[in-house]
Amino acid sequence: MPGPGAFLFGKEEADAAMEVLQKGYLFRYGSEDDPSFLHKVYSLEKEFADYCGSEYALATTSGTASLLVSLKALGLKPGDEIVVPAYTFVASYSSCIFAGLVPVLAEIDDSLTIDPEDIERRITPLTKAIMPVHMLGNPCKMDEIMKIAKKHNLFILEDSCQALGATYKGKKVGTIGNIGAFSLNIFKTINSGDGGLVVTNDKQLYEKAFGFHDQGHKPLRTGVEVGDRDTIGLNFRMSELTAAVALAQLRKADVIISILREKRKKFKTLIASIDGIKFRTLNDPDGDCATLCTVIFDSAEKALKVCKALGTKTVNHSGWHVYSNMEHILHHFKQIGRPHAKGAYPKTDDLLSRAVNISVGVVDGGLGAGWGINILSSDKEIENAADQFIQAFKNE
Ligand SMILES: Cc1ncc(COP(=O)(O)O)c(C=O)c1O
C-alpha cells in the first residue's frame, strides 16, 4: 500500500516519463546543445533546493543512499558514534553501520521522535553526530537538538525521509542541521518508485556528497576530470526517468500536504472526545505533514484490543521500525560488544506498545498504519472510519 503521492499519479507523471522515453536519453549528464537531453535530474535538484529553501540539493537513488552519502560527506570516521532514535526505519542504522559508525540509540518521547534529554545522556567522547529522524512526518524538537549539537560540537544529519515538506518553526526539515536526507520510495509523501535527495547549505558538504554519489566527480560534470578528484565515490546517480516522475510529484507536494492536514483535522475532531486516548505531541503542529494520525492509549492492553477489532497493530508490533524487531541489527550490536536486549529502551517500549498509527496519507502495514483513511477518502468515509474507531473503543 502506498503513500499519498502514489494515489495522485496522473497525466503529469505519465507525460513527463513519456517525454524522456521518446527522446531516448536517460543519463543524468548531457550537453545543453543536445535536444534529446531534458536535464530532468538537474531541474529536480534546482526545484527541490528552492522548495526546501536550501542552497544545494543532490538527487540520489534512495533515502538510504542519501543517508550514506550524507554521512560520508560529513567526514565521519569508522568508530565514531552517532546518536539515533530507538524508533526509526532500519536504514537509519544500516547506513551508519555501512559508514563504519556506531549507532548509539536514544529513547523517543511522546512525539515519537528522539527525546533531546536522552540524547545528552548518550553522548560520550566518541560521539560525533546526531541523526534526528522526523518520524511519521513530525519534525523533531530541533531547537533543543541544535543546542545540544552546538554545546558538544556535533554534526546533525536530519533523516527527513518520512517528512518531505514538513517544517519546524517555518524552516523546511532537512535544512536546519548540517545536511538532510529524503526518500522518494512508494510509501513517502511524493514518490518515484525509489529515489532520494540530499540538501545542505554548505558548499563543501555538497561537493563531498556529490563526489561520493558519483565516483568522486565534481558537481555537474560534463566530462571526466583527471587529476582533480579527492573523494572516492560509488554510484548513487538518479536517472532522467526517475527525475521526470519525481519532478511531477514534487509540484504536487504542497497540495498533498494541505489535503492531508484537512482530512486529518476532520478525523481527529471526530474521535477527540474519547476518554482514554491522546494524540501524540506534534513538535510543530503547523509543520507536521499529517501523513498519519498517531493515537496513544492509556494502556497497552486496551490499544491491543482496539487494534484487534480494527484489524491493525500497535506500533511495537509493526515491522522494521522498532529497534527490538530488527534481529539483524541486534545481532550486529552483539557482535560489536554493545548488546541491546529487548527492553533496553523502556520509555520507547512503553510508548510504542500504547501507540497506534492510523493512516491518513501513508497507508503502510509496515508502519503499523494498515488501517484508517487515505488522501482520496470522502467526508463520509472519514466519518465512517471515525465511527468504526469509536465503536471498537467502546466495545473493548
Ligand atoms: C526514516 C527513514 N529513513 C530512511 C529510509 C530509507 O529510504 P529508502 O527506502 O528510500 O532507501 C526510510 C524509508 O522507508 C525511512 O522511513
Short mmCIF file of C-alpha atoms in Angstrom, two decimals, residues 222-387:
data_model
loop_
_atom_site.label_atom_id
_atom_site.label_comp_id
_atom_site.label_asym_id
_atom_site.label_seq_id
_atom_site.Cartn_x
_atom_site.Cartn_y
_atom_site.Cartn_z
CA THR A 222 30.29 17.37 -18.37
CA GLY A 223 33.30 15.16 -18.84
CA VAL A 224 35.71 13.21 -16.66
CA GLU A 225 38.25 15.31 -14.78
CA VAL A 226 41.58 13.56 -14.41
CA GLY A 227 43.94 14.58 -11.63
CA ASP A 228 41.46 16.73 -9.76
CA ARG A 229 39.49 14.32 -7.55
CA ASP A 230 39.95 13.96 -3.80
CA THR A 231 36.91 11.83 -2.93
CA ILE A 232 36.47 8.12 -3.61
CA GLY A 233 32.85 7.58 -4.53
CA LEU A 234 30.33 4.97 -5.56
CA ASN A 235 27.37 5.26 -7.93
CA PHE A 236 24.11 6.52 -6.48
CA ARG A 237 23.10 8.60 -9.53
CA MET A 238 19.45 9.17 -10.31
CA SER A 239 18.24 8.54 -13.88
CA GLU A 240 16.32 11.06 -16.00
CA LEU A 241 13.27 8.82 -15.97
CA THR A 242 13.08 8.76 -12.17
CA ALA A 243 13.66 12.52 -12.02
CA ALA A 244 10.89 13.18 -14.55
CA VAL A 245 8.37 11.42 -12.31
CA ALA A 246 9.82 12.91 -9.11
CA LEU A 247 9.60 16.43 -10.56
CA ALA A 248 5.94 15.98 -11.48
CA GLN A 249 5.28 14.69 -7.96
CA LEU A 250 7.25 17.50 -6.29
CA ARG A 251 4.95 20.02 -7.95
CA LYS A 252 2.06 18.31 -6.12
CA ALA A 253 3.73 18.15 -2.69
CA ASP A 254 2.12 21.24 -1.15
CA VAL A 255 -1.33 20.27 -2.41
CA ILE A 256 -0.86 16.77 -0.99
CA ILE A 257 0.15 18.07 2.42
CA SER A 258 -2.69 20.58 2.62
CA ILE A 259 -5.29 17.92 1.70
CA LEU A 260 -3.87 15.58 4.33
CA ARG A 261 -3.93 18.27 7.00
CA GLU A 262 -7.57 18.95 6.27
CA LYS A 263 -8.55 15.25 6.32
CA ARG A 264 -6.64 14.53 9.49
CA LYS A 265 -8.17 17.52 11.24
CA LYS A 266 -11.61 16.19 10.42
CA PHE A 267 -10.81 12.66 11.61
CA LYS A 268 -9.13 13.92 14.79
CA THR A 269 -12.07 16.15 15.68
CA LEU A 270 -14.44 13.20 15.33
CA ILE A 271 -12.53 10.93 17.74
CA ALA A 272 -11.14 13.59 20.08
CA SER A 273 -13.82 13.13 22.74
CA ILE A 274 -12.81 9.53 23.53
CA ASP A 275 -11.65 9.32 27.12
CA GLY A 276 -8.57 7.08 27.34
CA ILE A 277 -6.59 8.21 24.31
CA LYS A 278 -4.44 11.17 23.45
CA PHE A 279 -2.79 12.21 20.23
CA ARG A 280 0.97 12.13 20.01
CA THR A 281 2.61 15.52 20.58
CA LEU A 282 3.33 17.42 17.39
CA ASN A 283 6.56 19.35 17.92
CA ASP A 284 5.33 21.95 15.44
CA PRO A 285 1.58 21.49 14.86
CA ASP A 286 1.69 23.81 11.84
CA GLY A 287 4.63 21.99 10.30
CA ASP A 288 3.65 18.32 10.62
CA CYS A 289 2.96 16.56 7.28
CA ALA A 290 -0.27 14.90 8.53
CA THR A 291 0.60 11.67 6.75
CA LEU A 292 -0.64 9.79 9.85
CA CYS A 293 -2.76 10.28 12.93
CA THR A 294 -1.00 8.64 15.84
CA VAL A 295 -3.07 7.86 18.91
CA ILE A 296 -1.57 6.91 22.29
CA PHE A 297 -3.80 4.83 24.54
CA ASP A 298 -3.75 4.90 28.34
CA SER A 299 -2.98 1.18 28.42
CA ALA A 300 -1.25 -1.30 26.10
CA GLU A 301 -3.99 -3.84 26.75
CA LYS A 302 -6.70 -1.50 25.52
CA ALA A 303 -4.63 -0.49 22.49
CA LEU A 304 -4.17 -4.15 21.54
CA LYS A 305 -7.88 -4.90 21.85
CA VAL A 306 -8.91 -1.92 19.72
CA CYS A 307 -6.29 -2.85 17.10
CA LYS A 308 -7.58 -6.41 17.00
CA ALA A 309 -11.11 -5.16 16.39
CA LEU A 310 -9.88 -2.89 13.57
CA GLY A 311 -7.54 -5.47 12.01
CA THR A 312 -4.40 -3.41 12.65
CA LYS A 313 -1.39 -3.45 15.01
CA THR A 314 0.09 -1.39 17.79
CA VAL A 315 3.30 0.30 16.69
CA ASN A 316 5.55 -2.05 18.73
CA HIS A 317 4.19 -4.95 16.66
CA SER A 318 4.72 -3.19 13.33
CA GLY A 319 7.60 -4.12 11.04
CA TRP A 320 11.17 -2.88 10.93
CA HIS A 321 10.72 0.49 12.57
CA VAL A 322 11.28 -0.63 16.15
CA TYR A 323 14.79 -1.48 17.34
CA SER A 324 13.60 -4.63 19.11
CA ASN A 325 12.09 -6.04 15.88
CA MET A 326 15.38 -5.73 13.95
CA GLU A 327 17.05 -9.05 14.67
CA HIS A 328 19.91 -8.44 12.20
CA ILE A 329 20.72 -5.06 13.75
CA LEU A 330 20.53 -6.54 17.28
CA HIS A 331 22.90 -9.26 16.10
CA HIS A 332 25.31 -6.61 14.82
CA PHE A 333 25.24 -4.81 18.17
CA LYS A 334 26.02 -8.09 19.92
CA GLN A 335 28.92 -8.74 17.55
CA ILE A 336 30.48 -5.36 18.29
CA GLY A 337 30.10 -5.92 22.03
CA ARG A 338 27.22 -3.50 22.58
CA PRO A 339 24.21 -5.75 23.06
CA HIS A 340 20.76 -4.15 23.08
CA ALA A 341 18.33 -6.61 24.60
CA LYS A 342 14.59 -6.19 24.17
CA GLY A 343 13.53 -3.79 26.89
CA ALA A 344 16.74 -1.73 26.68
CA TYR A 345 14.66 1.40 25.94
CA PRO A 346 11.78 1.21 28.42
CA LYS A 347 10.27 4.60 27.59
CA THR A 348 10.25 3.79 23.86
CA ASP A 349 8.89 0.27 24.51
CA ASP A 350 6.10 1.61 26.70
CA LEU A 351 5.05 4.35 24.27
CA LEU A 352 5.11 2.10 21.22
CA SER A 353 3.08 -0.61 22.98
CA ARG A 354 0.33 2.01 23.51
CA ALA A 355 0.63 3.78 20.15
CA VAL A 356 -1.48 3.16 17.06
CA ASN A 357 -0.71 4.73 13.69
CA ILE A 358 -3.91 5.49 11.81
CA SER A 359 -3.31 6.06 8.11
CA VAL A 360 -4.21 9.46 6.65
CA GLY A 361 -1.94 9.67 3.62
CA VAL A 362 0.56 6.87 4.15
CA VAL A 363 -1.18 3.51 4.11
CA ASP A 364 1.57 1.14 5.23
CA GLY A 365 1.18 -2.02 7.29
CA GLY A 366 4.96 -1.92 7.89
CA LEU A 367 4.46 1.27 9.90
CA GLY A 368 1.50 -0.27 11.71
CA ALA A 369 -0.68 2.02 9.60
CA GLY A 370 -2.66 -0.54 7.65
CA TRP A 371 -5.99 0.90 8.82
CA GLY A 372 -7.52 4.36 8.52
CA ILE A 373 -8.25 6.75 5.67
CA ASN A 374 -6.32 7.92 2.63
CA ILE A 375 -5.87 11.08 0.59
CA LEU A 376 -8.88 10.24 -1.58
CA SER A 377 -11.27 9.46 1.31
CA SER A 378 -14.53 11.39 1.15
CA ASP A 379 -16.06 13.15 4.18
CA LYS A 380 -18.47 10.24 4.51
CA GLU A 381 -15.61 7.71 4.51
CA ILE A 382 -13.77 9.73 7.14
CA GLU A 383 -16.92 9.79 9.29
CA ASN A 384 -17.34 6.02 8.86
CA ALA A 385 -13.72 5.35 9.84
CA ALA A 386 -14.10 7.57 12.93
CA ASP A 387 -17.32 5.73 13.89
#
